Amino acid sequence: MSTAIARVLDPTRAGRAMVGVLAIMLFMTLLAAAAGIGAGRGAAALGARLSGRATVQLTDADPVARTAAAARALAALRSSSAVTSARAVPRAELEKLVAPWLGSAADDPDLPMPELIDLELAPGDDALATARAVLRRAAPSAVIDSHGAAVAPLARLLRVAAVVAAAAAALMVAASAAVVVLAARAGLEAHRATIAVIHGLGATDIQVAGLFQRRVARDAATAALVATASAGAATALLVRPFAAGSGALGDAVALGAQGWGVLAALPFAFVGFAALVARRTVTHALARTL
Amino acid sequence: MRRREVVSGRVAGIVQFENVGLRYGQGEEVLRDVSFALAPGEFYFLTGASGAGKTSLLSLLYLAQRPSRGIIRLFGEDVVTLPRARMPGFRRRIGVVYQDFRLVPHLSIADNVALPLRIAGADESDVAEAVHEMLAWVGLSHRATARPVTLSGGEQQRVAIARAVAGRPELLLADEPTGNVDEAMADRLMQLFTSLNGLGTTVVVATHDPQLLRQVKAAQLMRLADGRLLDPTGALRFPPARVSMA
Ligand SMILES: Nc1ncnc2c1ncn2[C@@H]1O[C@H](COP(=O)(O)OP(=O)(O)OP(=O)(O)O)[C@@H](O)[C@H]1O
Ligand SMILES: [Mg+2]
């Protein structure tokens, strides 16, 4: 069909309001999806980093007894199958850890410091319990802390947030789809008289559907452009503070290539879906005519 | 000399109706037992009181609806059972001047007239030429870029006529095409129809204006009364295979 006939549908009746509504829906969908992906990745990253780690602390007041207990604990843990690696944390490292609180006093060799052992636990739920039992026999004064247990509430919160955000994203996708359907119906209503005329003049269903589909796709593309630009800017702003080299939390919030890929694909899917719905709406309506 | 083909004792009509009935919804039939044949290249007037069923009969011809009963053949094919997909091809061979014009309000006069040509996929250069010629014919060249709403009723009617004839249809159906114009313009439009008819287009003009009937001497009269076609001599049903002077 010539480009001249593409003008046959009144450009001023496209339903400007619909373009705005479509843009808002897609913007919200993109944000919800970004939040879902970010939270999901965060929960996964945090879990993977911390679930297998624990720290053993020996706080006997007598330095000699403390050192002996630490040596016993280290030997016993190293021979346990529940532990994949155990490392005594050197005093220098501890001093660095407490320096922010104690200042130069941390360098005092007489300052009593606990002995710390970093553990990497074997996979499995009972590794921590086994290590605890081993310690109780070798050095009853030792206290074991699982990192996973410490951040478990945070990881759980992130997981819940991810599920909530994913559900919100799914709902927004469904709502956007519904709005696209409504927009297509409203468009058909706005152009009904013109469509009837060109149908009567011998336009085929394919011609009419093509005209209408192009119109709706263009509206959806306009909306998608606005929504994607706004959502992209908003997401980048939210993610930036965590992005470069800020450790576990940075990894948690950054969306990753796959996440950005999903977000980039959404607007295209949105426009494609709008075109498809428009086509079906008009062919359905035409099928009821002669 | 022009001679109609006679096939098995009946004219091979461009249109054939056999016992056609039409009702809207569950209402009474507004057309009853309508049977006739239209010969190619002839000129017909369809008359009858308001509400007699003229527009309804034309709407069956331009495939806006299917009859409730009976057989309709267009260009030799049964259109009652014609699949939807083939309808556009038939519609493109028919020009229609609707009683209510049905111009597209946001398109210029020229674009309105160009519509059937563009739908049929004509080249833009051909479109421009045909539109120019048609607008000149109905005396509206100077309004080519205007919108329909800025035209008078009679001017809009002439645009509707230009659009109907732009594609050089084989069958032209005009529903009260002179209802909104003065006598002089009515004369001119009838001349347009007769020239088109002279080029081979079969023309059906629905009107209840007795003045108009006198304008086309060779025209045949189809009279509708209360949904029935009056055909006392049977001439409409079985047109005589007469030989007319070309
Ligand atoms: N869409 C419709 N639904 C129901 N009844 C209709 C419809 N269109 C026409 N009719 C009825 O069919 C009958 C014939 O109407 P039609 O429009 O064919 O008459 P007409 O001869 O063209 O009249 P006019 O000279 O006033 O244009 C009328 O009684 C009318 O009320
Ligand atoms: Mg009428």
Short mmCIF file of N, CA, C and O in Angstrom, two decimals, chain A residues 53-160:
data_model
loop_
_atom_site.label_atom_id
_atom_site.label_comp_id
_atom_site.label_asym_id
_atom_site.label_seq_id
_atom_site.Cartn_x
_atom_site.Cartn_y
_atom_site.Cartn_z
N ARG A 53 30.51 -19.81 55.51
CA ARG A 53 31.61 -19.26 56.31
C ARG A 53 31.20 -19.11 57.78
O ARG A 53 30.04 -18.87 58.10
N ALA A 54 32.22 -19.27 58.63
CA ALA A 54 31.99 -19.11 60.06
C ALA A 54 33.29 -18.62 60.72
O ALA A 54 34.36 -18.74 60.13
N THR A 55 33.17 -18.06 61.91
CA THR A 55 34.35 -17.60 62.65
C THR A 55 34.33 -18.19 64.06
O THR A 55 33.28 -18.24 64.70
N VAL A 56 35.50 -18.67 64.47
CA VAL A 56 35.62 -19.21 65.83
C VAL A 56 36.37 -18.17 66.68
O VAL A 56 37.37 -17.62 66.23
N GLN A 57 35.86 -17.92 67.87
CA GLN A 57 36.48 -16.94 68.78
C GLN A 57 36.91 -17.61 70.08
O GLN A 57 36.13 -18.37 70.65
N LEU A 58 38.13 -17.32 70.50
CA LEU A 58 38.59 -17.82 71.81
C LEU A 58 38.92 -16.61 72.66
O LEU A 58 39.75 -15.78 72.26
N THR A 59 38.26 -16.51 73.82
CA THR A 59 38.40 -15.30 74.62
C THR A 59 38.89 -15.58 76.03
O THR A 59 38.63 -14.80 76.95
N ASP A 60 39.62 -16.72 76.24
CA ASP A 60 40.17 -17.01 77.59
C ASP A 60 40.99 -15.82 78.05
O ASP A 60 41.75 -15.23 77.28
N ALA A 61 40.87 -15.48 79.31
CA ALA A 61 41.56 -14.32 79.84
C ALA A 61 43.08 -14.54 79.86
O ALA A 61 43.86 -13.63 79.56
N ASP A 62 43.50 -15.80 80.14
CA ASP A 62 44.93 -16.12 80.22
C ASP A 62 45.47 -16.30 78.81
O ASP A 62 45.03 -17.19 78.08
N PRO A 63 46.44 -15.44 78.38
CA PRO A 63 46.95 -15.50 77.01
C PRO A 63 47.54 -16.87 76.66
O PRO A 63 47.37 -17.34 75.54
N VAL A 64 48.21 -17.51 77.60
CA VAL A 64 48.84 -18.80 77.30
C VAL A 64 47.77 -19.87 77.05
O VAL A 64 47.80 -20.58 76.05
N ALA A 65 46.80 -19.91 77.97
CA ALA A 65 45.70 -20.87 77.81
C ALA A 65 44.95 -20.61 76.51
O ALA A 65 44.54 -21.53 75.80
N ARG A 66 44.81 -19.29 76.17
CA ARG A 66 44.06 -18.89 74.97
C ARG A 66 44.77 -19.42 73.72
O ARG A 66 44.17 -20.02 72.84
N THR A 67 46.11 -19.23 73.68
CA THR A 67 46.88 -19.67 72.53
C THR A 67 46.83 -21.20 72.40
O THR A 67 46.66 -21.73 71.30
N ALA A 68 46.92 -21.87 73.53
CA ALA A 68 46.90 -23.34 73.50
C ALA A 68 45.55 -23.84 73.01
O ALA A 68 45.46 -24.73 72.15
N ALA A 69 44.48 -23.19 73.53
CA ALA A 69 43.13 -23.61 73.12
C ALA A 69 42.94 -23.38 71.62
O ALA A 69 42.35 -24.20 70.92
N ALA A 70 43.49 -22.23 71.13
CA ALA A 70 43.35 -21.92 69.71
C ALA A 70 44.06 -22.97 68.86
O ALA A 70 43.53 -23.41 67.84
N ALA A 71 45.26 -23.38 69.30
CA ALA A 71 46.01 -24.39 68.55
C ALA A 71 45.24 -25.71 68.51
O ALA A 71 45.14 -26.36 67.46
N ARG A 72 44.64 -26.08 69.66
CA ARG A 72 43.87 -27.33 69.73
C ARG A 72 42.63 -27.23 68.81
O ARG A 72 42.33 -28.14 68.05
N ALA A 73 41.99 -26.12 68.90
CA ALA A 73 40.78 -25.94 68.09
C ALA A 73 41.12 -26.02 66.59
O ALA A 73 40.44 -26.69 65.82
N LEU A 74 42.22 -25.34 66.22
CA LEU A 74 42.60 -25.32 64.81
C LEU A 74 42.91 -26.74 64.32
O LEU A 74 42.43 -27.15 63.24
N ALA A 75 43.67 -27.48 65.12
CA ALA A 75 44.04 -28.85 64.72
C ALA A 75 42.80 -29.72 64.59
O ALA A 75 42.63 -30.45 63.59
N ALA A 76 41.90 -29.61 65.62
CA ALA A 76 40.70 -30.46 65.60
C ALA A 76 39.81 -30.12 64.38
O ALA A 76 39.29 -31.01 63.71
N LEU A 77 39.69 -28.81 64.11
CA LEU A 77 38.81 -28.39 63.00
C LEU A 77 39.38 -28.85 61.66
O LEU A 77 38.65 -29.29 60.78
N ARG A 78 40.72 -28.73 61.55
CA ARG A 78 41.35 -29.10 60.28
C ARG A 78 41.16 -30.57 59.98
O ARG A 78 41.11 -30.97 58.82
N SER A 79 41.04 -31.39 61.04
CA SER A 79 40.91 -32.84 60.79
C SER A 79 39.43 -33.23 60.63
O SER A 79 39.14 -34.38 60.37
N SER A 80 38.53 -32.25 60.80
CA SER A 80 37.10 -32.60 60.68
C SER A 80 36.65 -32.51 59.22
O SER A 80 37.06 -31.62 58.47
N SER A 81 35.78 -33.45 58.84
CA SER A 81 35.30 -33.45 57.45
C SER A 81 34.27 -32.33 57.21
O SER A 81 33.93 -32.03 56.07
N ALA A 82 33.78 -31.73 58.30
CA ALA A 82 32.79 -30.66 58.15
C ALA A 82 33.44 -29.35 57.75
O ALA A 82 32.75 -28.39 57.40
N VAL A 83 34.76 -29.30 57.81
CA VAL A 83 35.47 -28.04 57.54
C VAL A 83 36.36 -28.23 56.31
O VAL A 83 37.15 -29.17 56.26
N THR A 84 36.23 -27.35 55.34
CA THR A 84 37.09 -27.50 54.16
C THR A 84 38.40 -26.75 54.35
O THR A 84 39.43 -27.15 53.84
N SER A 85 38.34 -25.60 55.08
CA SER A 85 39.61 -24.94 55.40
C SER A 85 39.45 -24.13 56.67
O SER A 85 38.37 -23.63 56.96
N ALA A 86 40.53 -24.06 57.43
CA ALA A 86 40.51 -23.29 58.67
C ALA A 86 41.80 -22.49 58.72
O ALA A 86 42.87 -22.98 58.38
N ARG A 87 41.68 -21.21 59.13
CA ARG A 87 42.86 -20.34 59.10
C ARG A 87 42.83 -19.47 60.36
O ARG A 87 41.81 -18.84 60.66
N ALA A 88 43.95 -19.49 61.06
CA ALA A 88 44.06 -18.60 62.23
C ALA A 88 44.26 -17.19 61.71
O ALA A 88 45.08 -16.97 60.83
N VAL A 89 43.47 -16.25 62.23
CA VAL A 89 43.61 -14.87 61.76
C VAL A 89 44.80 -14.26 62.50
O VAL A 89 44.81 -14.21 63.73
N PRO A 90 45.84 -13.78 61.77
CA PRO A 90 47.03 -13.24 62.41
C PRO A 90 46.70 -11.99 63.22
O PRO A 90 45.76 -11.26 62.90
N ARG A 91 47.49 -11.79 64.29
CA ARG A 91 47.27 -10.66 65.19
C ARG A 91 47.25 -9.31 64.43
O ARG A 91 46.46 -8.41 64.74
N ALA A 92 48.14 -9.21 63.41
CA ALA A 92 48.23 -7.96 62.65
C ALA A 92 46.88 -7.60 62.01
O ALA A 92 46.44 -6.45 62.01
N GLU A 93 46.24 -8.64 61.51
CA GLU A 93 44.93 -8.42 60.86
C GLU A 93 43.90 -7.96 61.88
O GLU A 93 43.07 -7.08 61.61
N LEU A 94 43.97 -8.57 63.06
CA LEU A 94 43.03 -8.20 64.12
C LEU A 94 43.24 -6.77 64.54
O LEU A 94 42.28 -6.03 64.76
N GLU A 95 44.54 -6.40 64.64
CA GLU A 95 44.84 -5.02 65.06
C GLU A 95 44.25 -4.03 64.06
O GLU A 95 43.71 -2.99 64.42
N LYS A 96 44.37 -4.42 62.80
CA LYS A 96 43.82 -3.53 61.77
C LYS A 96 42.29 -3.42 61.93
O LYS A 96 41.70 -2.35 61.74
N LEU A 97 41.67 -4.55 62.28
CA LEU A 97 40.21 -4.56 62.44
C LEU A 97 39.75 -3.64 63.57
O LEU A 97 38.73 -2.97 63.46
N VAL A 98 40.51 -3.64 64.66
CA VAL A 98 40.05 -2.85 65.81
C VAL A 98 40.62 -1.44 65.80
O VAL A 98 40.17 -0.59 66.57
N ALA A 99 41.58 -1.18 64.92
CA ALA A 99 42.22 0.14 64.88
C ALA A 99 41.21 1.28 64.79
O ALA A 99 41.37 2.30 65.47
N PRO A 100 40.18 1.17 63.98
CA PRO A 100 39.24 2.29 63.88
C PRO A 100 38.63 2.66 65.22
O PRO A 100 38.20 3.79 65.42
N TRP A 101 38.53 1.69 66.13
CA TRP A 101 37.92 1.99 67.44
C TRP A 101 38.95 2.40 68.48
O TRP A 101 38.68 3.21 69.33
N LEU A 102 40.12 1.78 68.37
CA LEU A 102 41.11 1.99 69.44
C LEU A 102 42.23 2.94 69.05
O LEU A 102 43.01 3.36 69.90
N GLY A 103 42.36 3.25 67.79
CA GLY A 103 43.46 4.12 67.36
C GLY A 103 44.80 3.45 67.57
O GLY A 103 44.91 2.22 67.44
N SER A 104 45.80 4.21 67.98
CA SER A 104 47.15 3.67 68.09
C SER A 104 47.26 2.65 69.24
O SER A 104 48.18 1.84 69.28
N ALA A 105 46.29 2.68 70.18
CA ALA A 105 46.30 1.72 71.28
C ALA A 105 46.22 0.29 70.76
O ALA A 105 46.65 -0.66 71.42
N ALA A 106 45.74 0.12 69.53
CA ALA A 106 45.61 -1.22 68.96
C ALA A 106 46.99 -1.86 68.76
O ALA A 106 47.11 -3.08 68.70
N ASP A 107 48.03 -1.00 68.63
CA ASP A 107 49.37 -1.54 68.40
C ASP A 107 50.03 -2.07 69.68
O ASP A 107 51.04 -2.75 69.63
N ASP A 108 49.45 -1.74 70.82
CA ASP A 108 50.03 -2.15 72.11
C ASP A 108 50.08 -3.67 72.20
O ASP A 108 49.05 -4.33 72.17
N PRO A 109 51.30 -4.24 72.30
CA PRO A 109 51.42 -5.70 72.30
C PRO A 109 50.77 -6.33 73.53
O PRO A 109 50.45 -7.51 73.52
N ASP A 110 50.54 -5.49 74.58
CA ASP A 110 49.93 -6.06 75.79
C ASP A 110 48.41 -6.06 75.72
O ASP A 110 47.75 -6.59 76.62
N LEU A 111 47.88 -5.42 74.67
CA LEU A 111 46.41 -5.38 74.56
C LEU A 111 45.89 -6.80 74.37
O LEU A 111 46.32 -7.52 73.47
N PRO A 112 44.97 -7.23 75.26
CA PRO A 112 44.45 -8.59 75.06
C PRO A 112 43.56 -8.65 73.82
O PRO A 112 42.67 -7.84 73.66
N MET A 113 43.92 -9.58 72.95
CA MET A 113 43.14 -9.77 71.72
C MET A 113 42.60 -11.18 71.71
O MET A 113 43.31 -12.12 72.10
N PRO A 114 41.37 -11.37 71.27
CA PRO A 114 40.89 -12.76 71.13
C PRO A 114 41.63 -13.45 69.99
O PRO A 114 42.18 -12.78 69.12
N GLU A 115 41.65 -14.75 70.05
CA GLU A 115 42.17 -15.52 68.92
C GLU A 115 40.98 -15.82 68.00
O GLU A 115 39.92 -16.24 68.46
N LEU A 116 41.17 -15.58 66.68
CA LEU A 116 40.08 -15.84 65.73
C LEU A 116 40.51 -16.89 64.72
O LEU A 116 41.66 -16.89 64.28
N ILE A 117 39.57 -17.76 64.37
CA ILE A 117 39.84 -18.74 63.31
C ILE A 117 38.73 -18.59 62.25
O ILE A 117 37.54 -18.66 62.58
N ASP A 118 39.16 -18.34 61.01
CA ASP A 118 38.19 -18.27 59.90
C ASP A 118 37.96 -19.66 59.35
O ASP A 118 38.91 -20.37 59.05
N LEU A 119 36.70 -20.00 59.20
CA LEU A 119 36.37 -21.35 58.73
C LEU A 119 35.62 -21.28 57.40
O LEU A 119 34.78 -20.40 57.19
N GLU A 120 35.94 -22.23 56.56
CA GLU A 120 35.09 -22.46 55.41
C GLU A 120 34.46 -23.81 55.62
O GLU A 120 35.16 -24.82 55.74
N LEU A 121 33.13 -23.84 55.69
CA LEU A 121 32.45 -25.10 56.04
C LEU A 121 32.17 -25.91 54.78
O LEU A 121 31.98 -25.35 53.69
N ALA A 122 32.15 -27.22 54.97
CA ALA A 122 31.77 -28.09 53.86
C ALA A 122 30.30 -27.83 53.54
O ALA A 122 29.53 -27.44 54.40
N PRO A 123 29.92 -28.05 52.30
CA PRO A 123 28.49 -27.87 51.97
C PRO A 123 27.64 -28.83 52.78
O PRO A 123 28.09 -29.91 53.14
N GLY A 124 26.44 -28.45 53.06
CA GLY A 124 25.55 -29.31 53.84
C GLY A 124 25.08 -28.58 55.08
O GLY A 124 25.80 -27.76 55.64
N ASP A 125 23.85 -28.89 55.50
CA ASP A 125 23.23 -28.14 56.59
C ASP A 125 23.85 -28.46 57.94
O ASP A 125 23.83 -27.64 58.85
N ASP A 126 24.40 -29.68 58.09
CA ASP A 126 24.85 -30.07 59.42
C ASP A 126 26.34 -29.77 59.65
O ASP A 126 26.88 -30.09 60.71
N ALA A 127 27.02 -29.14 58.67
CA ALA A 127 28.45 -28.86 58.83
C ALA A 127 28.71 -27.98 60.05
O ALA A 127 29.65 -28.22 60.81
N LEU A 128 27.84 -26.98 60.25
CA LEU A 128 28.04 -26.05 61.36
C LEU A 128 27.90 -26.80 62.70
O LEU A 128 28.72 -26.63 63.61
N ALA A 129 26.89 -27.66 62.80
CA ALA A 129 26.66 -28.41 64.04
C ALA A 129 27.84 -29.35 64.32
O ALA A 129 28.30 -29.48 65.47
N THR A 130 28.33 -29.98 63.26
CA THR A 130 29.47 -30.90 63.43
C THR A 130 30.69 -30.13 63.93
O THR A 130 31.37 -30.56 64.88
N ALA A 131 30.95 -28.97 63.29
CA ALA A 131 32.11 -28.16 63.71
C ALA A 131 31.96 -27.74 65.16
O ALA A 131 32.93 -27.73 65.93
N ARG A 132 30.74 -27.42 65.56
CA ARG A 132 30.48 -26.99 66.93
C ARG A 132 30.78 -28.13 67.91
O ARG A 132 31.42 -27.91 68.95
N ALA A 133 30.37 -29.34 67.53
CA ALA A 133 30.62 -30.52 68.38
C ALA A 133 32.12 -30.79 68.51
O ALA A 133 32.63 -31.06 69.61
N VAL A 134 32.83 -30.66 67.38
CA VAL A 134 34.27 -30.88 67.38
C VAL A 134 34.94 -29.89 68.33
O VAL A 134 35.80 -30.25 69.13
N LEU A 135 34.51 -28.63 68.26
CA LEU A 135 35.09 -27.57 69.08
C LEU A 135 34.83 -27.82 70.56
O LEU A 135 35.69 -27.58 71.40
N ARG A 136 33.62 -28.25 70.88
CA ARG A 136 33.25 -28.44 72.29
C ARG A 136 34.21 -29.44 72.95
O ARG A 136 34.58 -29.29 74.10
N ARG A 137 34.64 -30.46 72.20
CA ARG A 137 35.57 -31.45 72.73
C ARG A 137 36.99 -30.87 72.81
O ARG A 137 37.67 -30.99 73.81
N ALA A 138 37.43 -30.16 71.73
CA ALA A 138 38.83 -29.70 71.67
C ALA A 138 39.05 -28.44 72.51
O ALA A 138 40.08 -28.31 73.18
N ALA A 139 38.14 -27.50 72.47
CA ALA A 139 38.31 -26.25 73.20
C ALA A 139 36.96 -25.73 73.65
O ALA A 139 36.31 -24.97 72.94
N PRO A 140 36.52 -26.19 74.83
CA PRO A 140 35.15 -25.89 75.27
C PRO A 140 34.87 -24.39 75.39
O PRO A 140 33.71 -23.98 75.32
N SER A 141 35.91 -23.58 75.52
CA SER A 141 35.66 -22.15 75.70
C SER A 141 35.39 -21.43 74.37
O SER A 141 35.05 -20.25 74.35
N ALA A 142 35.59 -22.14 73.25
CA ALA A 142 35.46 -21.48 71.94
C ALA A 142 33.99 -21.20 71.60
O ALA A 142 33.10 -21.95 71.98
N VAL A 143 33.81 -20.10 70.90
CA VAL A 143 32.46 -19.72 70.43
C VAL A 143 32.50 -19.68 68.91
O VAL A 143 33.41 -19.11 68.32
N ILE A 144 31.51 -20.29 68.29
CA ILE A 144 31.50 -20.28 66.82
C ILE A 144 30.31 -19.44 66.31
O ILE A 144 29.20 -19.55 66.83
N ASP A 145 30.58 -18.60 65.32
CA ASP A 145 29.54 -17.75 64.72
C ASP A 145 29.48 -18.02 63.23
O ASP A 145 30.48 -17.91 62.55
N SER A 146 28.30 -18.33 62.77
CA SER A 146 28.15 -18.50 61.32
C SER A 146 27.84 -17.15 60.69
O SER A 146 26.96 -16.44 61.14
N HIS A 147 28.58 -16.78 59.64
CA HIS A 147 28.29 -15.52 58.93
C HIS A 147 26.90 -15.56 58.30
O HIS A 147 26.18 -14.58 58.29
N GLY A 148 26.61 -16.74 57.80
CA GLY A 148 25.30 -16.92 57.17
C GLY A 148 24.20 -16.60 58.16
O GLY A 148 23.25 -15.89 57.84
N ALA A 149 24.37 -17.11 59.40
CA ALA A 149 23.34 -16.87 60.41
C ALA A 149 23.25 -15.38 60.73
O ALA A 149 22.16 -14.85 60.92
N ALA A 150 24.42 -14.72 60.72
CA ALA A 150 24.42 -13.30 61.05
C ALA A 150 23.67 -12.47 60.03
O ALA A 150 22.93 -11.55 60.37
N VAL A 151 23.88 -12.79 58.74
CA VAL A 151 23.21 -11.98 57.72
C VAL A 151 21.93 -12.65 57.21
O VAL A 151 21.30 -12.13 56.29
N ALA A 152 21.57 -13.78 57.84
CA ALA A 152 20.39 -14.49 57.37
C ALA A 152 19.15 -13.59 57.27
O ALA A 152 18.45 -13.62 56.27
N PRO A 153 18.89 -12.76 58.28
CA PRO A 153 17.69 -11.91 58.17
C PRO A 153 17.77 -10.99 56.96
O PRO A 153 16.77 -10.80 56.26
N LEU A 154 18.98 -10.45 56.67
CA LEU A 154 19.13 -9.55 55.53
C LEU A 154 18.90 -10.32 54.23
O LEU A 154 18.17 -9.86 53.34
N ALA A 155 19.53 -11.52 54.15
CA ALA A 155 19.37 -12.32 52.94
C ALA A 155 17.90 -12.69 52.75
O ALA A 155 17.38 -12.64 51.63
N ARG A 156 17.27 -13.03 53.88
CA ARG A 156 15.85 -13.40 53.79
C ARG A 156 15.02 -12.21 53.33
O ARG A 156 14.15 -12.32 52.48
N LEU A 157 15.35 -11.05 53.86
CA LEU A 157 14.64 -9.83 53.47
C LEU A 157 14.79 -9.58 51.97
O LEU A 157 13.83 -9.28 51.26
N LEU A 158 16.03 -9.75 51.49
CA LEU A 158 16.28 -9.54 50.06
C LEU A 158 15.48 -10.54 49.22
O LEU A 158 14.94 -10.19 48.17
N ARG A 159 15.44 -11.79 49.72
CA ARG A 159 14.71 -12.81 48.96
C ARG A 159 13.23 -12.46 48.90
O ARG A 159 12.59 -12.55 47.87
N VAL A 160 12.68 -12.05 50.05
CA VAL A 160 11.27 -11.66 50.09
C VAL A 160 11.04 -10.47 49.16
O VAL A 160 10.09 -10.44 48.37
#
